[in-house]
mmCIF file of C-alpha atoms in Angstrom:
data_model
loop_
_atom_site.group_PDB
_atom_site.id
_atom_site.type_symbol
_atom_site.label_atom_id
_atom_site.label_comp_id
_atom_site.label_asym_id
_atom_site.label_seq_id
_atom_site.Cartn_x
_atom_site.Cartn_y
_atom_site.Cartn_z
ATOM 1 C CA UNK A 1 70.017 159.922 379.242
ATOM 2 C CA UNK A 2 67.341 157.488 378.222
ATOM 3 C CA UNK A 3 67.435 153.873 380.157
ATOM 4 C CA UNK A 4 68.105 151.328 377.681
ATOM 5 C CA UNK A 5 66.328 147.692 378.320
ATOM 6 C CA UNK A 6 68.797 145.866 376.143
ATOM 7 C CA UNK A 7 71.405 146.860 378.805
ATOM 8 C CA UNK A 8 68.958 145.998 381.927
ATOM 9 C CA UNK A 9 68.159 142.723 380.326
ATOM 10 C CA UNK A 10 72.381 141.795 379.946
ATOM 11 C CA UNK A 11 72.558 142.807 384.260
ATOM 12 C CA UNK A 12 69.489 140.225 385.114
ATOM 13 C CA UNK A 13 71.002 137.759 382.642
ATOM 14 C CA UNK A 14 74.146 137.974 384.509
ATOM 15 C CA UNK A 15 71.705 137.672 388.099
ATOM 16 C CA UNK A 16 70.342 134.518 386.488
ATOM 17 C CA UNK A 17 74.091 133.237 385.588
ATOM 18 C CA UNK A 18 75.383 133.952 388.978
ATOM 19 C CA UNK A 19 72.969 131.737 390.541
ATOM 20 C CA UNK A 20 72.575 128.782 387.726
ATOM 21 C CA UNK A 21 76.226 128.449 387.869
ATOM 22 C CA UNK A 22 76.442 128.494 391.174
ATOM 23 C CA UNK A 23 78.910 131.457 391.179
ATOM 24 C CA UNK A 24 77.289 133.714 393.802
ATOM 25 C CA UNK A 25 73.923 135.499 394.690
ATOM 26 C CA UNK A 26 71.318 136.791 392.075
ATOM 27 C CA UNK A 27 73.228 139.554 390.918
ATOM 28 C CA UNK A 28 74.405 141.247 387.861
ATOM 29 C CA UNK A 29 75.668 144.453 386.256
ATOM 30 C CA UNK A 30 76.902 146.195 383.780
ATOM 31 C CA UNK A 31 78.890 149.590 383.109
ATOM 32 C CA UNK A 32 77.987 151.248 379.788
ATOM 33 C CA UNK A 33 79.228 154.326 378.027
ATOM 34 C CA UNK A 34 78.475 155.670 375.032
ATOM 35 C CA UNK A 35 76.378 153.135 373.828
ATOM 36 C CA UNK A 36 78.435 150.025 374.648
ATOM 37 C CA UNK A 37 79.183 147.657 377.284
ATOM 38 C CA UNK A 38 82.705 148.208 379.052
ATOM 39 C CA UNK A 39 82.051 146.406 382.518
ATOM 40 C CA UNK A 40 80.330 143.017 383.337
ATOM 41 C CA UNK A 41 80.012 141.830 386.680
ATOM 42 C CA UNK A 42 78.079 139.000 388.795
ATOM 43 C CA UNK A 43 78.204 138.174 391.874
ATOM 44 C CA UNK A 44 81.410 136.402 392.728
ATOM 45 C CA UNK A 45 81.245 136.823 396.750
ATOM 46 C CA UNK A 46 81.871 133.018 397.475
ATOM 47 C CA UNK A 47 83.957 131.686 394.803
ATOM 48 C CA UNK A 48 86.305 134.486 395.821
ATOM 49 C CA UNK A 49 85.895 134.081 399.220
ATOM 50 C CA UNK A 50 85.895 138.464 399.156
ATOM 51 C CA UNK A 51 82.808 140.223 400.655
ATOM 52 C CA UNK A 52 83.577 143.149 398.263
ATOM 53 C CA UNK A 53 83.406 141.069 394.781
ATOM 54 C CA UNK A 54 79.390 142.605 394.684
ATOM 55 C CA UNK A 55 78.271 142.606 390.576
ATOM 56 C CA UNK A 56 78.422 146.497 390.489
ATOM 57 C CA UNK A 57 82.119 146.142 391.976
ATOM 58 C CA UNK A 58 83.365 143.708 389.554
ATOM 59 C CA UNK A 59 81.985 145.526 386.651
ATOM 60 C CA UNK A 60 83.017 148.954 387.733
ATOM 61 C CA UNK A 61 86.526 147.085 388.095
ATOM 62 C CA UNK A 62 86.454 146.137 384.481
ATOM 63 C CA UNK A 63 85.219 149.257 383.346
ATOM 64 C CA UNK A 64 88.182 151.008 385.071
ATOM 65 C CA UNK A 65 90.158 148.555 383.606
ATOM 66 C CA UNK A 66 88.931 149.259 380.284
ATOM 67 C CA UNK A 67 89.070 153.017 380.297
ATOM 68 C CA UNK A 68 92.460 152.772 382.555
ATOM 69 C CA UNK A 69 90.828 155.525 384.824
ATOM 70 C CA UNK A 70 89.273 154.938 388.117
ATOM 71 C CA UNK A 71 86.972 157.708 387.126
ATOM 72 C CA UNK A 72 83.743 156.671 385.345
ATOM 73 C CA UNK A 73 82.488 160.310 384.051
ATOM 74 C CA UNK A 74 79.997 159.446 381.494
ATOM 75 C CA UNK A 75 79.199 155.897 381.978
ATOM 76 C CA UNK A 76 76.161 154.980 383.675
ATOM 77 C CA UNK A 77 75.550 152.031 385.579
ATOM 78 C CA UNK A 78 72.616 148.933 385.009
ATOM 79 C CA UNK A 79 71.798 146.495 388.035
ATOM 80 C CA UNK A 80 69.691 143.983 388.490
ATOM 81 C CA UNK A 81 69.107 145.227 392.322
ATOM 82 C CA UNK A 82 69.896 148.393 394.072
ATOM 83 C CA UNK A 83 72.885 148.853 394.946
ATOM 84 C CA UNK A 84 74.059 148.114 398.571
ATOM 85 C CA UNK A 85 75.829 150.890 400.564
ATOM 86 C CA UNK A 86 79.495 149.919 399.887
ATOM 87 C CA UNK A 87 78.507 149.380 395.770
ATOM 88 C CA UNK A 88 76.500 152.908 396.238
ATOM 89 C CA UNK A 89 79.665 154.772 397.480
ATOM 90 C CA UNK A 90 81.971 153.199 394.966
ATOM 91 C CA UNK A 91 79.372 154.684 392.268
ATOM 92 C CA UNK A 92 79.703 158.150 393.893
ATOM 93 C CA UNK A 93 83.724 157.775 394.274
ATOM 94 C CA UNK A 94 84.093 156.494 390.487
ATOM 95 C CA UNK A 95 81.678 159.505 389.340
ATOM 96 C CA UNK A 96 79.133 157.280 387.353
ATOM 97 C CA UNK A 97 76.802 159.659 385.718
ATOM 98 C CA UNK A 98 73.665 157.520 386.371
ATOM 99 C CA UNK A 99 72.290 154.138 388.230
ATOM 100 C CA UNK A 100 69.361 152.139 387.105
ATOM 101 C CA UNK A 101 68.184 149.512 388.762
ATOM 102 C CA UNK A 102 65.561 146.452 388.479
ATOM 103 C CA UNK A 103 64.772 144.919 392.161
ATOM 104 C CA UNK A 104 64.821 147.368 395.204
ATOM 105 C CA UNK A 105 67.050 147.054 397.940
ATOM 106 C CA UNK A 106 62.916 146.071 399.600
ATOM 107 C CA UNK A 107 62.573 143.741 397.478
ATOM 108 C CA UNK A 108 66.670 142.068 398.395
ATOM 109 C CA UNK A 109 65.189 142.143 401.873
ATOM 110 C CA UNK A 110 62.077 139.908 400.880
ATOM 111 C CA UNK A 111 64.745 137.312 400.318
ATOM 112 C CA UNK A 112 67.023 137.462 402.729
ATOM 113 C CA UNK A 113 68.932 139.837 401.501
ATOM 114 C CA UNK A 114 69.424 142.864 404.003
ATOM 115 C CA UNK A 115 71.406 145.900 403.401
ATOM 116 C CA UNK A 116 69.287 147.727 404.949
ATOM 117 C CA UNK A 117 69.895 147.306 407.721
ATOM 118 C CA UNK A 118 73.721 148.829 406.831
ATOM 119 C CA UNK A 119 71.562 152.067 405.310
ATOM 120 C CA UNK A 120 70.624 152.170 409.146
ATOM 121 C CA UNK A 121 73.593 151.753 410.648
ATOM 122 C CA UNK A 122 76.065 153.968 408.265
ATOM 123 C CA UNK A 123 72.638 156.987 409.511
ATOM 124 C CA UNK A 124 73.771 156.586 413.066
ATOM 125 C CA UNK A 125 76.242 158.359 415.324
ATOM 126 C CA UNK A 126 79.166 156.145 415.505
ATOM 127 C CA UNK A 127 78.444 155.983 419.055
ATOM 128 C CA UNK A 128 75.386 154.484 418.575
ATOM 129 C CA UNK A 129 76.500 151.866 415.953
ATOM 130 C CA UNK A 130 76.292 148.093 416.771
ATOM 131 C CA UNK A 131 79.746 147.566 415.650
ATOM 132 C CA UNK A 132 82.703 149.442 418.397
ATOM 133 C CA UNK A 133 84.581 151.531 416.722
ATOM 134 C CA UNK A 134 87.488 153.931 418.403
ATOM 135 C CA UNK A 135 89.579 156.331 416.880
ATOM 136 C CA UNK A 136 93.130 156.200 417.631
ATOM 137 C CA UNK A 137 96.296 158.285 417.104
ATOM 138 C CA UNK A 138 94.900 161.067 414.997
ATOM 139 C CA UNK A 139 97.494 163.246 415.489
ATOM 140 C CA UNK A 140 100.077 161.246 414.458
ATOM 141 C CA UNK A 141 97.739 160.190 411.169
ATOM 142 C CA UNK A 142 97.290 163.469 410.501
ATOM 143 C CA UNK A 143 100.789 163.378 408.931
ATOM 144 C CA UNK A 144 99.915 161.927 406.202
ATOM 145 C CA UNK A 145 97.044 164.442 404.859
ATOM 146 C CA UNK A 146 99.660 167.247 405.637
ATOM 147 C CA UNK A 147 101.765 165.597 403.733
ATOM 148 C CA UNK A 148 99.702 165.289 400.692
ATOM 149 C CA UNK A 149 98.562 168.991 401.045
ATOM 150 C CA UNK A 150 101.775 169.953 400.294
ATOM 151 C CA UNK A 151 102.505 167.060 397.736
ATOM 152 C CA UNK A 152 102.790 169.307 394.402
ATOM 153 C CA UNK A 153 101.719 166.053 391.911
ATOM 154 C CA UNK A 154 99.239 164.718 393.729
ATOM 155 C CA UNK A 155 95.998 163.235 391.816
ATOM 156 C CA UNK A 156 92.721 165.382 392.106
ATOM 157 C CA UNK A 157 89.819 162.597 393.023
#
């Protein structure tokens, strides 16, 4: 697949929107597949108050919505920065074919922008992690993957 400016240039007019209408951070992006646009997203992570409503998220949201799949097999995604860890696995789990981006996660960091630092944490042992985190009851949670093994209709993701 050949990277399409036109498509780059619609994600960092939606960074520039973000931030002239005070919506959110300088981010945009969009999904496209076959040639047209079927997600737009800015960044939205104050208006909404939700620390998930990232550009990529939003727009893979509408593409989803738009395709009324959560799987994104042959669309590819254009950001105006690259992606942050939690936008970077929602890429893998909606099986975008391909990711360009415009500003490095480097450059995010330049203006106070860090994920990062999250790249390094997610690399660690959970032991080693800044943030605590215990498991608990894993044998009674276990119940519920056994019960989807045996589930006859469940959904392949």
């Amino acid at each position: 697949m050949t990277p399409n400016s036109e498509f780059m240039q619609q994600a960092i007019a939606l960074s520039l929107e973000s931030i002239r209408s005070s919506a959110g951070g300088p981010y945009g992006a969009v999904v496209v597949k076959n040639g047209e646009i079927i997600g737009r997203g800015m960044n939205q992570v104050a208006p909404l108050k939700d620390p998930t409503a990232h550009a990529e998220m939003i727009a893979i949201r509408a593409a989803c919505q738009h395709l009324q799949h959560w799987q994104l097999q042959g669309c590819e995604l254009y950001t105006s920065c690259e992606p942050c860890p939690m936008c970077m696995a929602t890429v893998y789990w909606a099986k975008l074919d391909r990711v360009y981006y415009a500003n490095s996660k480097e450059d995010a960091s330049e203006y106070g922008f860090n994920s990062g630092s999250i790249y390094q944490e997610i690399a660690l042992p959970i032991a080693e992690r800044s943030l605590p985190m215990t498991q608990m009851m894993p044998d009674e949670a276990v119940a519920a993957f056994k019960e989807w093994a045996s589930k006859t209709d469940r959904l392949t993701y």
